[in-house]
Amino acid sequence: MLTIAGQSALRAVRARSTSHALSSHFESSSLARLLSTLAILEQRDGKLNSGSLGAVTAGEKLGGSVHGFIAGKSAKTVAQEASKIKGLEKIIAVENEAYDRGLPENWAPLLVENIKKGGYTHVIAAHSAFGKSLLPRVAALLDVQQISDVMNIEGEDTFVRPIYAGNAILTVQSTDPTKLLTVRQTSFPPAEIEGGSASVEEGADPKAESSTEWISENLAKSDRPELASAEKVVSGGRGLKSKEEFDRLMPPLADALGAAIGASRAAVDSGFADNSLQVGQTGKNVAPQLYLAVGISGAIQHLAGMKDSKVIACINKDPDAPIFQVADVGLVGDLFEKVPELTEKLKSQ
Amino acid sequence: MSSKLRILVPVKRVIDYAVKPRVKSDRTGVETSGVKHSLNPFDELSIEEAVRLRERKQPVEDILAVSAGPAKCADTLRTAMAMGADRSIHVDVPEDKPLEPLGVAKLLKAIAEKEKSNLIILGKQAIDDDAAQTGQMLAGLLNWPQATQASKVSIDNDTVTVEREVDGGVETLRAKLPMIITTDLRLNEPRYASLPNIMKAKKKKLEKKTLGDYGVDATSRLKTIKVEEPPVRQGGGKVEDVDGMIKKLKDLGAL
């Protein structure tokens, strides 16, 4: 697939080759040199994080060669798994336990070294907690203005991203020699993890010390689909009134649909649901097939995180709530009656 | 021996969070004139945290608020001082040439070095450009440890322990001062500036500076091609009851 970005690079090469009367052989190798992307792949306990594979998809959209980057204790094992990712030409692996926790203090020098060594024109990471924490630090070390939360690639230097909580869409052109991007996971679905045959190469390891020590983590356990990648999401807001009601009504509804559970900021702030479930400008972005908002009014900060969902449904007792303006299916009613009824009827289907 | 905390709190003047931004008809940006502006909500959390460190009897020597932007940023800094910042610096930057995060990070590095700051607390993102970069960039430029999206901060002598929000839960990190922290919503509940404190803030020191004073070249790297309205979603109307909802969801292929 030759994309807009590929074509404009090709034009650049052609322009140069006309003036310098270069051979067509050089033309194609120039193209390869002109566009090369390093996609940062996340791994956890030796398992590839599929959420980070949107970086590969974005790299493919750019055109040119795409290399994957993996670091950590079992980097080489994960690299073998990742070598099957469709679209990857090569994997750069750095096997060192020091990178397991994804600390930006030692990851940033690691990436800078490998970006310079590989002469990459583009470096892409997912707009995840890890990507957001790391890539700006790398950008500063490279003296580059990074572009965050990219939702579309229009050319090798032209990118589209949301600003003002998604109330405006900005198209920017970068003048930096290396483009650093974090990409929106809902805009760039994960690359397929089969069909590829990338080679694995050992990367450079500057062995920088991390000035930060990782102490512990406390991750919310869930058997449900992961919120950011779920096909269906049911989300609860302040209308649920208490944590008890949230826990009584939302999980059965989610289970009846096979959906992940989300929440509005109001619900999270009131302690009804865990922080990690927050959907919106300052929480997660989701774009499932179905987003069902229960007791959520639809403030702009919330809509920022879910308005790219394919179908939006809502249950709210206030017929004037802004959520009805974006919902494909809106039901005005008391959620304490409607949610149990909906759950029962879905289960009996 | 514990060091005295010299806290730097960068703050940004942004369109108020409750205002729905309107894209200009010539598609060059968002309409900002005549629109209510406020202190970026995440920066309120930063100021609040700095003030709370002092209230928790940490050896806070100085809380310096800094803002870079047009003249009206002075109002933002007065708000920060009314909340408890001791003094502030306004770096004058023309409204039509706003700094990018990299430029801000370079400026803050120069200020932090000059003011001998050893703890810099920033918001995790500004709600206008939604970039979420400045803190990390600054940490990289200064080569200091960073803890982004902090939901809890505790300091014991020179050691800072931070709980941070990550995908799926929280993570705890520890580092030595000097350090960069960016704030997440859960960190605290910012106080309102009381009238007496607003009056007192008028007497606090507000220095005016320029980029040239700090020798910072903050040339833009990005060129705005256009700013557009997002595609409008058509609300599909309402259904009467639960059966109607299920039927319509099936019709739309969502079930």
Coordinates of C-alpha atoms in Angstrom, one line a residue:
Chain A
M1 CA 0.0 0.0 0.0
L2 CA 1.6 3.2 -1.1
T3 CA 0.1 6.0 0.9
I4 CA 0.0 9.8 0.6
A5 CA 3.1 10.0 2.7
G6 CA 4.9 7.5 0.6
Q7 CA 3.8 9.4 -2.5
S8 CA 5.0 12.7 -1.3
A9 CA 8.4 11.2 -0.4
L10 CA 8.5 9.6 -3.8
R11 CA 7.9 13.0 -5.3
A12 CA 10.7 14.5 -3.3
V13 CA 13.0 11.7 -4.5
R14 CA 11.9 12.2 -8.1
A15 CA 12.5 15.9 -7.9
R16 CA 16.0 15.2 -6.6
S17 CA 16.6 12.4 -9.1
T18 CA 15.6 14.6 -12.0
S19 CA 18.1 17.3 -11.0
H20 CA 20.9 14.9 -10.3
A21 CA 19.9 12.5 -13.1
L22 CA 20.1 9.5 -10.7
S23 CA 19.2 6.0 -11.7
S24 CA 15.9 4.4 -10.9
H25 CA 17.7 1.9 -8.6
F26 CA 18.9 4.8 -6.5
E27 CA 15.4 6.2 -6.5
S28 CA 13.9 3.3 -4.7
S29 CA 16.7 3.0 -2.2
S30 CA 16.4 6.7 -1.5
L31 CA 12.8 6.2 -0.7
A32 CA 13.6 3.5 1.8
R33 CA 16.1 5.8 3.4
L34 CA 13.8 8.8 3.3
L35 CA 11.1 7.1 5.3
S36 CA 11.8 4.7 8.1
T37 CA 9.7 4.4 11.2
L38 CA 10.5 3.0 14.6
A39 CA 7.4 1.7 16.3
I40 CA 7.7 1.4 20.1
L41 CA 6.1 -1.9 21.2
E42 CA 5.1 -2.3 24.8
Q43 CA 5.5 -5.6 26.7
R44 CA 4.5 -6.7 30.1
D45 CA 6.0 -9.7 31.9
G46 CA 7.2 -11.1 28.5
K47 CA 3.8 -10.6 26.8
L48 CA 3.3 -8.2 23.9
N49 CA 0.7 -5.4 24.7
S50 CA -1.6 -5.4 21.7
G51 CA -2.7 -1.8 22.5
S52 CA 0.7 -0.6 21.4
L53 CA 0.4 -2.2 18.0
G54 CA -1.4 0.8 16.6
A55 CA 2.1 2.3 16.3
V56 CA 2.8 -0.3 13.6
T57 CA -0.5 0.5 11.8
A58 CA 0.4 4.2 11.8
G59 CA 3.9 3.4 10.5
E60 CA 2.4 1.4 7.7
K61 CA 0.2 4.2 6.8
L62 CA 3.2 6.5 6.5
G63 CA 4.9 4.1 4.0
G64 CA 8.6 3.2 4.1
S65 CA 10.1 0.6 6.3
V66 CA 8.7 0.0 9.8
H67 CA 10.9 -1.4 12.6
G68 CA 9.6 -2.5 16.0
F69 CA 11.4 -1.7 19.2
I70 CA 11.2 -3.9 22.3
A71 CA 13.2 -3.7 25.6
G72 CA 13.1 -5.6 28.8
K73 CA 14.2 -8.8 30.5
S74 CA 12.6 -11.1 27.9
A75 CA 12.9 -8.8 25.0
K76 CA 14.2 -11.5 22.7
T77 CA 11.5 -13.9 23.4
V78 CA 8.9 -11.2 22.9
A79 CA 10.7 -10.2 19.7
Q80 CA 10.2 -13.7 18.3
E81 CA 6.4 -13.3 19.0
A82 CA 6.5 -9.8 17.5
S83 CA 8.4 -10.9 14.4
K84 CA 5.1 -12.2 13.1
I85 CA 3.4 -8.8 13.3
K86 CA 2.2 -7.9 9.8
G87 CA 4.0 -4.9 8.4
L88 CA 7.2 -5.1 10.4
E89 CA 10.5 -5.5 8.5
K90 CA 12.8 -5.7 11.5
I91 CA 12.6 -5.8 15.3
I92 CA 15.2 -4.0 17.4
A93 CA 15.4 -5.8 20.8
V94 CA 17.3 -4.8 23.9
E95 CA 17.4 -7.4 26.5
N96 CA 17.9 -5.9 29.9
E97 CA 15.8 -6.2 33.0
A98 CA 16.4 -2.5 33.7
Y99 CA 13.7 -1.6 31.1
D100 CA 11.0 -3.8 32.5
R101 CA 9.1 -1.1 34.4
G102 CA 9.1 1.4 31.5
L103 CA 10.9 4.1 33.4
P104 CA 11.4 7.2 31.2
E105 CA 14.7 8.0 32.9
N106 CA 16.5 5.1 31.4
W107 CA 14.2 4.5 28.4
A108 CA 14.7 8.0 27.0
P109 CA 18.5 7.6 26.5
L110 CA 17.9 4.1 25.3
L111 CA 15.5 5.3 22.6
V112 CA 17.7 8.3 21.6
E113 CA 20.6 6.0 21.0
N114 CA 18.6 3.6 18.9
I115 CA 16.8 6.3 17.0
K116 CA 20.2 7.9 16.1
K117 CA 21.7 4.6 15.2
G118 CA 18.9 3.6 12.9
G119 CA 18.5 7.1 11.4
Y120 CA 14.7 6.9 11.7
T121 CA 12.6 9.7 10.2
H122 CA 9.6 8.8 12.3
V123 CA 9.2 7.4 15.8
I124 CA 5.7 6.3 16.9
A125 CA 4.4 5.1 20.2
A126 CA 0.8 4.5 21.4
H127 CA -0.8 7.4 23.3
S128 CA -0.9 5.2 26.4
A129 CA 0.3 6.0 29.9
F130 CA 3.7 4.6 28.9
G131 CA 3.9 6.5 25.6
K132 CA 2.7 9.7 27.1
S133 CA 5.2 9.6 29.9
L134 CA 8.2 8.6 27.7
L135 CA 8.0 10.2 24.3
P136 CA 8.1 13.9 25.3
R137 CA 11.2 13.2 27.2
V138 CA 12.8 11.6 24.2
A139 CA 11.6 14.5 22.1
A140 CA 13.3 17.0 24.3
L141 CA 16.6 15.1 24.2
L142 CA 16.3 15.1 20.4
D143 CA 15.2 18.8 20.3
V144 CA 12.0 17.8 18.5
Q145 CA 8.4 19.1 19.1
Q146 CA 6.4 15.9 19.5
I147 CA 2.9 15.5 18.2
S148 CA 0.4 13.9 20.6
D149 CA -2.6 11.8 20.2
V150 CA -2.5 11.7 16.4
M151 CA -5.8 10.6 14.9
N152 CA -4.8 10.8 11.2
I153 CA -1.7 10.9 9.0
E154 CA -2.1 13.1 6.0
G155 CA 1.5 13.1 4.8
E156 CA 5.0 12.3 6.0
D157 CA 5.0 15.6 7.9
T158 CA 1.3 16.4 8.2
F159 CA -0.7 15.1 11.1
V160 CA -4.2 15.5 12.4
R161 CA -5.0 15.7 16.1
P162 CA -7.8 16.8 18.4
I163 CA -7.5 19.9 20.6
Y164 CA -9.8 21.4 23.2
A165 CA -11.2 18.1 24.3
G166 CA -12.0 17.1 20.7
N167 CA -14.0 20.3 20.1
A168 CA -11.6 21.2 17.3
I169 CA -9.5 19.2 15.0
L170 CA -6.0 20.5 14.2
T171 CA -3.9 19.7 11.2
V172 CA -0.2 20.5 11.7
Q173 CA 2.9 20.3 9.6
S174 CA 6.1 19.4 11.4
T175 CA 9.4 21.1 10.3
D176 CA 11.5 18.8 12.6
P177 CA 13.9 16.4 10.9
T178 CA 12.6 13.5 13.0
K179 CA 8.9 13.2 13.7
L180 CA 7.9 11.9 17.0
L181 CA 4.2 10.9 17.4
T182 CA 2.0 9.3 19.9
V183 CA -1.1 7.8 18.1
R184 CA -4.6 7.5 19.3
Q185 CA -5.4 3.8 19.9
T186 CA -9.0 4.1 18.7
S187 CA -7.8 5.7 15.4
F188 CA -5.1 3.2 14.6
P189 CA -6.3 -0.4 15.3
P190 CA -3.6 -2.9 16.3
A191 CA -1.6 -4.4 13.5
E192 CA -2.3 -8.1 12.8
I193 CA -0.1 -10.4 14.8
E194 CA 0.4 -13.0 12.2
G195 CA 1.6 -13.2 8.6
G196 CA 4.7 -11.2 9.1
S197 CA 8.3 -12.3 9.2
A198 CA 10.5 -9.6 10.6
S199 CA 14.2 -10.2 11.4
V200 CA 15.4 -9.6 15.0
E201 CA 18.4 -7.5 15.6
E202 CA 20.1 -6.5 18.9
G203 CA 19.7 -2.8 19.7
A204 CA 22.2 -0.5 21.4
D205 CA 22.0 -0.4 25.1
P206 CA 23.5 2.8 26.7
K207 CA 22.8 1.3 30.1
A208 CA 21.8 4.7 31.6
E209 CA 20.8 4.5 35.2
S210 CA 17.2 5.4 36.2
S211 CA 17.1 8.2 38.8
T212 CA 13.6 6.9 39.7
E213 CA 13.0 3.7 41.5
W214 CA 9.9 1.6 40.8
I215 CA 8.3 0.6 44.1
S216 CA 5.0 -1.2 43.4
E217 CA 1.8 -1.2 41.4
N218 CA -1.8 -1.9 42.1
L219 CA -3.8 -2.7 39.0
A220 CA -7.5 -3.1 39.1
K221 CA -8.3 -6.8 38.3
S222 CA -11.0 -7.5 35.8
D223 CA -12.2 -10.4 33.8
R224 CA -14.1 -8.2 31.5
P225 CA -12.8 -6.9 28.1
E226 CA -10.2 -4.1 28.4
L227 CA -11.9 -0.8 28.3
A228 CA -9.8 0.9 25.6
S229 CA -10.2 -1.9 23.1
A230 CA -13.6 -3.4 24.0
E231 CA -16.3 -3.7 21.3
K232 CA -19.0 -2.7 23.7
V233 CA -18.8 -0.4 26.6
V234 CA -21.4 0.4 29.3
S235 CA -20.6 3.5 31.2
G236 CA -22.2 4.8 34.4
G237 CA -22.4 8.4 35.7
R238 CA -23.5 10.4 38.7
G239 CA -27.1 9.3 38.1
L240 CA -26.3 5.9 39.7
K241 CA -26.2 7.8 43.0
S242 CA -23.8 5.5 45.0
K243 CA -21.0 2.9 44.6
E244 CA -23.5 0.3 45.8
E245 CA -25.9 1.1 43.1
F246 CA -23.1 1.2 40.5
D247 CA -21.9 -2.2 41.6
R248 CA -25.4 -3.6 41.7
L249 CA -26.6 -2.4 38.3
M250 CA -23.5 -2.0 36.0
P251 CA -21.7 -5.4 36.1
P252 CA -24.8 -7.5 35.3
L253 CA -25.6 -5.1 32.3
A254 CA -22.0 -5.4 31.2
D255 CA -22.1 -9.2 31.5
A256 CA -25.3 -9.4 29.5
L257 CA -23.7 -7.5 26.7
G258 CA -20.1 -8.9 27.0
A259 CA -19.1 -5.3 27.5
A260 CA -16.4 -3.4 29.4
I261 CA -17.4 -1.0 32.2
G262 CA -16.6 2.7 32.0
A263 CA -17.5 5.7 34.1
S264 CA -17.8 9.4 33.9
R265 CA -15.5 11.7 35.8
A266 CA -18.4 12.6 38.2
A267 CA -18.9 8.9 39.0
V268 CA -15.1 8.4 39.5
D269 CA -14.8 11.6 41.6
S270 CA -17.8 10.5 43.8
G271 CA -16.0 7.2 44.4
F272 CA -18.5 5.0 42.5
A273 CA -15.9 3.5 40.2
D274 CA -12.1 3.2 39.9
N275 CA -10.1 6.0 38.3
S276 CA -8.9 3.6 35.6
L277 CA -12.5 3.3 34.3
Q278 CA -12.8 7.0 33.5
V279 CA -13.8 7.9 29.9
G280 CA -13.2 11.4 28.6
Q281 CA -10.7 14.1 27.9
T282 CA -8.6 13.3 31.0
G283 CA -9.4 9.6 31.1
K284 CA -9.5 7.0 28.3
N285 CA -10.7 7.4 24.7
V286 CA -12.9 4.6 23.5
A287 CA -14.5 4.0 20.1
P288 CA -16.5 0.8 20.5
Q289 CA -19.3 -0.6 18.3
L290 CA -21.7 0.2 21.1
Y291 CA -21.4 2.8 23.9
L292 CA -24.2 2.7 26.4
A293 CA -24.2 5.7 28.7
V294 CA -26.3 5.3 31.9
G295 CA -27.0 8.3 34.1
I296 CA -24.4 10.4 32.2
S297 CA -25.4 13.9 31.3
G298 CA -22.8 14.2 28.5
A299 CA -20.5 17.1 29.4
I300 CA -18.0 18.0 26.7
Q301 CA -15.1 16.5 28.6
H302 CA -16.9 13.2 28.6
L303 CA -18.0 13.3 25.0
A304 CA -14.4 13.9 24.1
G305 CA -13.6 10.4 25.1
M306 CA -16.5 8.5 23.4
K307 CA -18.0 10.4 20.5
D308 CA -16.2 8.3 17.9
S309 CA -18.2 5.3 19.1
K310 CA -20.1 3.6 16.2
V311 CA -23.4 3.6 18.0
I312 CA -24.2 5.6 21.1
A313 CA -27.1 4.7 23.3
C314 CA -28.2 6.4 26.5
I315 CA -30.6 6.1 29.4
N316 CA -31.2 9.3 31.3
K317 CA -34.2 10.7 33.1
D318 CA -33.5 14.3 31.9
P319 CA -34.8 14.6 28.3
D320 CA -32.7 17.7 27.9
A321 CA -29.4 16.1 28.9
P322 CA -26.8 16.9 26.2
I323 CA -26.1 13.2 25.8
F324 CA -29.3 12.9 23.8
Q325 CA -27.8 15.2 21.1
V326 CA -25.2 12.6 20.2
A327 CA -27.0 9.4 21.0
D328 CA -28.3 7.3 18.2
V329 CA -30.7 5.6 20.6
G330 CA -32.0 7.5 23.6
L331 CA -34.3 6.3 26.3
V332 CA -35.8 8.8 28.7
G333 CA -36.5 7.1 32.0
D334 CA -35.4 6.2 35.5
L335 CA -32.2 4.1 35.2
F336 CA -33.1 2.2 38.4
E337 CA -36.1 0.7 36.5
K338 CA -34.7 0.6 32.9
V339 CA -31.3 -0.9 33.5
P340 CA -32.6 -4.0 35.3
E341 CA -35.3 -4.4 32.7
L342 CA -32.7 -4.0 29.9
T343 CA -30.4 -6.5 31.6
E344 CA -33.1 -9.1 31.9
K345 CA -34.3 -8.7 28.4
L346 CA -30.8 -8.9 27.0
K347 CA -30.1 -12.1 29.0
S348 CA -33.3 -13.8 27.8
Q349 CA -32.5 -13.2 24.1
Chain B
M1 CA 19.8 16.9 56.2
S2 CA 16.7 17.9 54.3
S3 CA 16.8 20.5 51.6
K4 CA 14.5 23.4 51.7
L5 CA 11.9 23.1 49.0
R6 CA 12.0 25.7 46.3
I7 CA 8.9 24.9 44.3
L8 CA 8.3 26.1 40.8
V9 CA 4.7 25.9 39.5
P10 CA 4.2 26.7 35.8
V11 CA 0.6 27.8 35.1
K12 CA -1.2 28.4 31.8
R13 CA -4.1 30.7 30.9
V14 CA -6.6 28.7 28.9
I15 CA -10.2 29.0 27.7
D16 CA -12.4 28.1 30.7
Y17 CA -13.2 24.4 30.8
A18 CA -16.9 25.0 30.8
V19 CA -16.9 27.1 27.6
K20 CA -17.5 25.2 24.4
P21 CA -14.7 26.5 22.0
R22 CA -15.8 27.8 18.6
V23 CA -13.6 27.3 15.6
K24 CA -12.9 30.5 13.6
S25 CA -14.6 30.7 10.3
D26 CA -11.2 31.2 8.5
R27 CA -10.1 27.9 10.0
T28 CA -6.9 29.4 11.5
G29 CA -7.7 28.5 15.1
V30 CA -10.2 28.7 17.9
E31 CA -12.0 32.0 18.8
T32 CA -10.3 33.4 21.9
S33 CA -11.3 37.0 22.0
G34 CA -14.2 37.8 24.3
V35 CA -14.1 34.3 25.7
K36 CA -13.8 33.6 29.4
H37 CA -10.3 32.3 30.3
S38 CA -9.2 30.7 33.5
L39 CA -6.2 29.0 35.1
N40 CA -5.8 25.5 33.5
P41 CA -7.6 23.1 35.9
F42 CA -4.5 20.8 36.2
D43 CA -2.4 23.8 37.2
E44 CA -4.8 24.6 40.0
L45 CA -4.0 21.2 41.4
S46 CA -0.2 22.0 41.1
I47 CA -0.6 25.2 43.1
E48 CA -2.8 23.5 45.6
E49 CA -0.3 20.7 46.1
A50 CA 2.6 23.1 46.6
V51 CA 0.6 25.0 49.2
R52 CA -0.4 21.8 51.0
L53 CA 3.2 20.7 51.2
R54 CA 3.8 23.9 53.2
E55 CA 0.8 23.2 55.3
R56 CA 2.0 19.7 56.0
K57 CA 5.1 21.4 57.6
Q58 CA 7.4 20.5 54.8
P59 CA 10.3 23.0 54.7
V60 CA 8.9 25.0 51.8
E61 CA 11.0 28.1 51.3
D62 CA 9.4 29.5 48.1
I63 CA 6.5 28.8 45.8
L64 CA 7.0 30.6 42.5
A65 CA 4.3 30.6 39.9
V66 CA 5.3 31.2 36.3
S67 CA 3.3 31.9 33.2
A68 CA 4.3 32.6 29.6
G69 CA 1.8 34.4 27.3
P70 CA 0.1 37.7 26.7
A71 CA -0.5 40.4 29.2
K72 CA -3.6 38.8 30.6
C73 CA -1.6 36.0 32.0
A74 CA -1.0 38.4 34.9
D75 CA -4.5 37.7 36.0
T76 CA -3.8 34.0 36.0
L77 CA -0.7 34.6 38.2
R78 CA -2.7 36.7 40.6
T79 CA -5.1 33.8 41.0
A80 CA -2.2 31.4 41.7
M81 CA -0.9 33.9 44.3
A82 CA -4.3 34.2 45.9
M83 CA -4.3 30.4 46.2
G84 CA -1.0 30.6 48.0
A85 CA 2.0 31.1 45.7
D86 CA 4.5 33.5 47.2
R87 CA 5.5 35.4 44.0
S88 CA 5.3 35.0 40.3
I89 CA 7.1 35.7 37.0
H90 CA 5.2 36.6 33.8
V91 CA 7.2 36.0 30.6
D92 CA 5.6 38.1 28.0
V93 CA 4.9 36.2 24.8
P94 CA 2.7 37.7 22.1
E95 CA -0.8 36.2 21.8
D96 CA -0.4 35.4 18.1
K97 CA 2.8 33.5 18.7
P98 CA 2.1 31.1 21.5
L99 CA 4.9 28.8 22.6
E100 CA 4.9 25.1 21.9
P101 CA 5.6 22.7 24.8
L102 CA 9.3 22.3 23.8
G103 CA 9.7 26.1 23.9
V104 CA 8.0 26.3 27.3
A105 CA 10.2 23.5 28.6
K106 CA 13.3 25.4 27.5
L107 CA 12.1 28.5 29.1
L108 CA 11.2 26.7 32.4
K109 CA 14.7 25.0 32.4
A110 CA 16.3 28.5 32.3
I111 CA 14.0 29.8 35.1
A112 CA 14.4 26.7 37.3
E113 CA 18.2 27.0 37.1
K114 CA 18.1 30.7 37.8
E115 CA 15.7 30.4 40.7
K116 CA 17.4 27.3 42.1
S117 CA 14.1 25.3 42.1
N118 CA 14.3 21.8 43.3
L119 CA 10.7 20.7 42.8
I120 CA 8.6 21.5 39.8
I121 CA 5.0 20.7 39.8
L122 CA 3.1 21.0 36.5
G123 CA -0.4 20.0 35.4
K124 CA -0.4 16.8 33.4
Q125 CA -1.9 18.6 30.4
A126 CA -3.3 21.9 29.3
I127 CA -7.0 21.6 28.3
D128 CA -6.5 23.7 25.2
D129 CA -3.7 22.0 23.2
D130 CA -4.2 18.7 25.1
A131 CA -0.5 17.9 24.4
A132 CA 0.6 16.5 27.8
Q133 CA 4.3 17.0 27.1
T134 CA 5.8 20.0 28.9
G135 CA 6.6 18.3 32.2
Q136 CA 8.3 15.3 30.6
M137 CA 10.3 17.5 28.2
L138 CA 11.5 19.7 31.1
A139 CA 12.5 16.6 33.0
G140 CA 14.5 15.4 30.0
L141 CA 16.2 18.8 29.5
L142 CA 17.1 19.1 33.2
N143 CA 17.9 15.3 33.4
W144 CA 15.8 15.1 36.5
P145 CA 13.5 12.2 37.6
Q146 CA 9.9 12.6 36.6
A147 CA 6.6 11.2 37.9
T148 CA 3.7 12.0 35.7
Q149 CA 0.0 11.9 36.4
A150 CA 0.5 11.9 40.2
S151 CA -2.4 11.1 42.4
K152 CA -0.5 11.2 45.7
V153 CA 2.8 12.9 46.7
S154 CA 4.7 12.5 49.9
I155 CA 8.1 13.9 50.8
D156 CA 10.5 12.6 53.4
N157 CA 13.7 14.7 53.6
D158 CA 15.1 14.5 50.0
T159 CA 13.0 11.4 49.0
V160 CA 9.8 11.9 47.1
T161 CA 7.3 9.1 46.8
V162 CA 4.6 9.4 44.2
E163 CA 1.6 7.3 43.3
R164 CA 0.8 7.8 39.7
E165 CA -2.2 6.9 37.5
V166 CA -1.3 4.3 34.8
D167 CA -3.5 2.3 32.5
G168 CA -5.4 -0.1 34.7
G169 CA -4.5 1.2 38.1
V170 CA -1.7 3.0 40.1
E171 CA 2.0 2.7 40.3
T172 CA 4.3 3.9 43.0
L173 CA 7.7 5.5 42.2
R174 CA 10.4 7.0 44.4
A175 CA 13.1 9.5 43.6
K176 CA 15.4 12.0 45.1
L177 CA 15.0 15.8 44.7
P178 CA 15.3 17.6 42.4
M179 CA 12.3 16.3 40.7
I180 CA 9.4 16.9 38.3
I181 CA 5.9 16.0 39.1
T182 CA 2.8 16.4 36.9
T183 CA -0.6 16.4 38.5
D184 CA -3.6 14.2 37.8
L185 CA -7.2 15.1 38.8
R186 CA -7.2 12.8 41.8
L187 CA -4.2 14.5 43.5
N188 CA -6.3 17.0 45.5
E189 CA -9.2 19.4 45.5
P190 CA -8.0 22.9 44.8
R191 CA -9.2 25.6 47.2
Y192 CA -11.1 28.7 46.2
A193 CA -9.2 31.9 46.5
S194 CA -10.8 33.9 49.4
L195 CA -11.5 37.6 49.0
P196 CA -8.9 38.6 51.7
N197 CA -6.3 36.4 49.9
I198 CA -7.2 37.9 46.5
M199 CA -6.5 41.3 48.1
K200 CA -3.2 40.1 49.6
A201 CA -2.2 38.6 46.2
K202 CA -2.3 42.1 44.7
K203 CA 0.7 43.0 47.0
K204 CA 2.7 40.0 46.1
K205 CA 5.6 40.3 43.7
L206 CA 5.0 39.8 40.0
E207 CA 8.1 40.2 37.8
K208 CA 7.8 40.9 34.1
K209 CA 10.3 39.2 31.9
T210 CA 10.8 38.3 28.2
L211 CA 12.1 35.2 26.4
G212 CA 15.3 37.3 25.7
D213 CA 15.9 37.8 29.4
Y214 CA 16.4 34.0 29.6
G215 CA 18.2 33.7 26.3
V216 CA 15.7 31.1 25.1
D217 CA 15.0 30.5 21.4
A218 CA 11.5 29.1 21.2
T219 CA 11.0 29.1 17.5
S220 CA 7.9 27.1 16.5
R221 CA 8.5 23.7 14.9
L222 CA 4.9 23.1 13.9
K223 CA 2.9 25.0 11.4
T224 CA -0.9 25.1 11.7
I225 CA -2.4 24.1 8.4
K226 CA -6.0 24.3 9.6
V227 CA -8.4 24.0 12.5
E228 CA -11.8 22.5 11.8
E229 CA -15.0 21.6 13.6
P230 CA -15.2 17.9 14.4
P231 CA -17.8 16.1 12.3
V232 CA -21.2 16.6 13.9
R233 CA -23.0 13.6 15.2
Q234 CA -26.6 13.3 14.4
G235 CA -28.5 12.3 17.4
G236 CA -30.9 9.6 16.2
G237 CA -33.8 10.5 18.4
K238 CA -35.5 8.8 21.3
V239 CA -37.2 5.5 21.8
E240 CA -40.2 4.9 24.0
D241 CA -39.2 1.9 26.1
V242 CA -36.6 -0.8 26.7
D243 CA -38.0 -3.0 23.9
G244 CA -37.7 -0.1 21.5
M245 CA -34.1 0.4 22.6
I246 CA -33.2 -3.2 22.0
K247 CA -35.0 -3.2 18.6
K248 CA -33.2 -0.1 17.4
L249 CA -29.8 -1.3 18.6
K250 CA -30.4 -4.5 16.6
D251 CA -31.4 -2.5 13.6
L252 CA -28.2 -0.5 13.9
G253 CA -26.2 -3.7 14.1
A254 CA -24.9 -2.9 17.6
L255 CA -26.4 -6.0 19.2

